[in-house]
Tab-separated table of C-alpha atoms in Angstrom:
chain	number	residue	atom	x	y	z
W	1	MET	CA	0.000	0.000	0.000
W	2	PRO	CA	1.551	3.338	-0.985
W	3	GLU	CA	2.025	6.011	1.632
W	4	PRO	CA	-0.141	9.086	1.158
W	5	ILE	CA	1.554	12.118	-0.328
W	6	ALA	CA	0.684	15.787	-0.145
W	7	PRO	CA	-2.102	16.730	-2.573
W	8	GLY	CA	-0.936	18.335	-5.787
W	9	ARG	CA	-1.597	21.788	-7.132
W	10	VAL	CA	-3.768	22.736	-10.104
W	11	LEU	CA	-3.528	26.155	-11.754
W	12	ASP	CA	-0.873	26.828	-9.115
W	13	LEU	CA	-3.565	26.539	-6.414
W	14	PRO	CA	-3.650	23.931	-3.621
W	15	MET	CA	-6.116	21.095	-3.918
W	16	ALA	CA	-8.903	21.444	-1.350
W	17	GLY	CA	-10.842	18.282	-2.149
W	18	PHE	CA	-11.569	15.939	-5.006
W	19	GLY	CA	-11.971	18.257	-7.990
W	20	THR	CA	-11.732	21.501	-6.009
W	21	VAL	CA	-8.969	23.996	-5.390
W	22	SER	CA	-8.690	26.613	-2.680
W	23	PHE	CA	-8.868	30.187	-3.942
W	24	GLU	CA	-9.016	33.098	-1.505
W	25	GLY	CA	-10.615	30.913	1.153
W	26	ALA	CA	-13.257	29.358	-1.111
W	27	GLU	CA	-13.373	25.920	-2.726
W	28	VAL	CA	-13.698	26.184	-6.501
W	29	SER	CA	-14.565	23.205	-8.707
W	30	VAL	CA	-12.109	22.627	-11.531
W	31	PRO	CA	-11.716	19.786	-14.023
W	32	VAL	CA	-8.672	17.747	-13.090
W	33	ALA	CA	-7.192	14.384	-13.928
W	34	VAL	CA	-6.637	12.060	-10.979
W	35	ASP	CA	-2.880	12.022	-11.539
W	36	GLU	CA	-2.889	15.829	-11.181
W	37	ILE	CA	-4.517	15.493	-7.775
W	38	SER	CA	-2.345	12.673	-6.495
W	39	PRO	CA	0.062	10.539	-8.491
W	40	ASN	CA	-0.648	7.511	-6.288
W	41	ALA	CA	-4.468	8.016	-6.285
W	42	MET	CA	-4.564	8.689	-2.537
W	43	LEU	CA	-6.150	11.974	-1.433
W	44	HIS	CA	-6.406	13.221	2.138
W	45	GLY	CA	-6.342	9.765	3.596
W	46	ASP	CA	-4.271	6.781	4.510
W	47	ALA	CA	-5.779	3.507	3.329
W	48	ARG	CA	-3.296	1.632	5.514
W	49	LEU	CA	-5.431	2.659	8.506
W	50	SER	CA	-8.526	0.910	7.111
W	51	SER	CA	-9.548	-2.678	6.561
W	52	PRO	CA	-11.152	-4.746	3.793
W	53	GLU	CA	-14.392	-4.796	5.813
W	54	THR	CA	-14.479	-1.016	6.106
W	55	GLY	CA	-13.736	-0.680	2.389
W	56	ALA	CA	-16.567	-3.076	1.525
W	57	ALA	CA	-19.002	-1.181	3.767
W	58	LEU	CA	-18.032	2.139	2.164
W	59	VAL	CA	-18.434	0.728	-1.346
W	60	ASP	CA	-21.853	-0.703	-0.410
W	61	ARG	CA	-23.017	2.696	0.872
W	62	LEU	CA	-21.650	4.455	-2.198
W	63	VAL	CA	-23.366	2.031	-4.589
W	64	GLU	CA	-26.672	2.481	-2.735
W	65	ARG	CA	-26.394	6.276	-2.900
W	66	VAL	CA	-25.390	6.340	-6.578
W	67	THR	CA	-28.276	3.975	-7.358
W	68	ARG	CA	-30.760	6.261	-5.578
W	69	PHE	CA	-29.346	9.287	-7.422
W	70	THR	CA	-29.570	7.486	-10.767
W	71	VAL	CA	-33.226	6.599	-10.141
W	72	HIS	CA	-33.965	10.143	-8.941
W	73	SER	CA	-32.278	11.637	-12.023
W	74	ALA	CA	-33.951	9.226	-14.465
W	75	GLU	CA	-37.403	9.989	-13.055
W	76	ARG	CA	-36.881	13.693	-13.645
W	77	ALA	CA	-35.010	13.717	-16.960
W	78	PRO	CA	-36.907	15.256	-19.873
């Protein structure tokens, strides 16, 4: 498991989150490639502190939420 590294910079601004940079105290969404954010795909975390069970639980929750959003979006699309 790779060690986390400091988040990269985009447009010479520090990364604030996934797809956002910090500009004058505000988070601004910007299009970025994952390797611009973090060459080892780790962002603001250390996966070595987790477990396979925690990862599975997080993926389950994410899949449930994305599924609900997809249904919500499909029901409202023109």
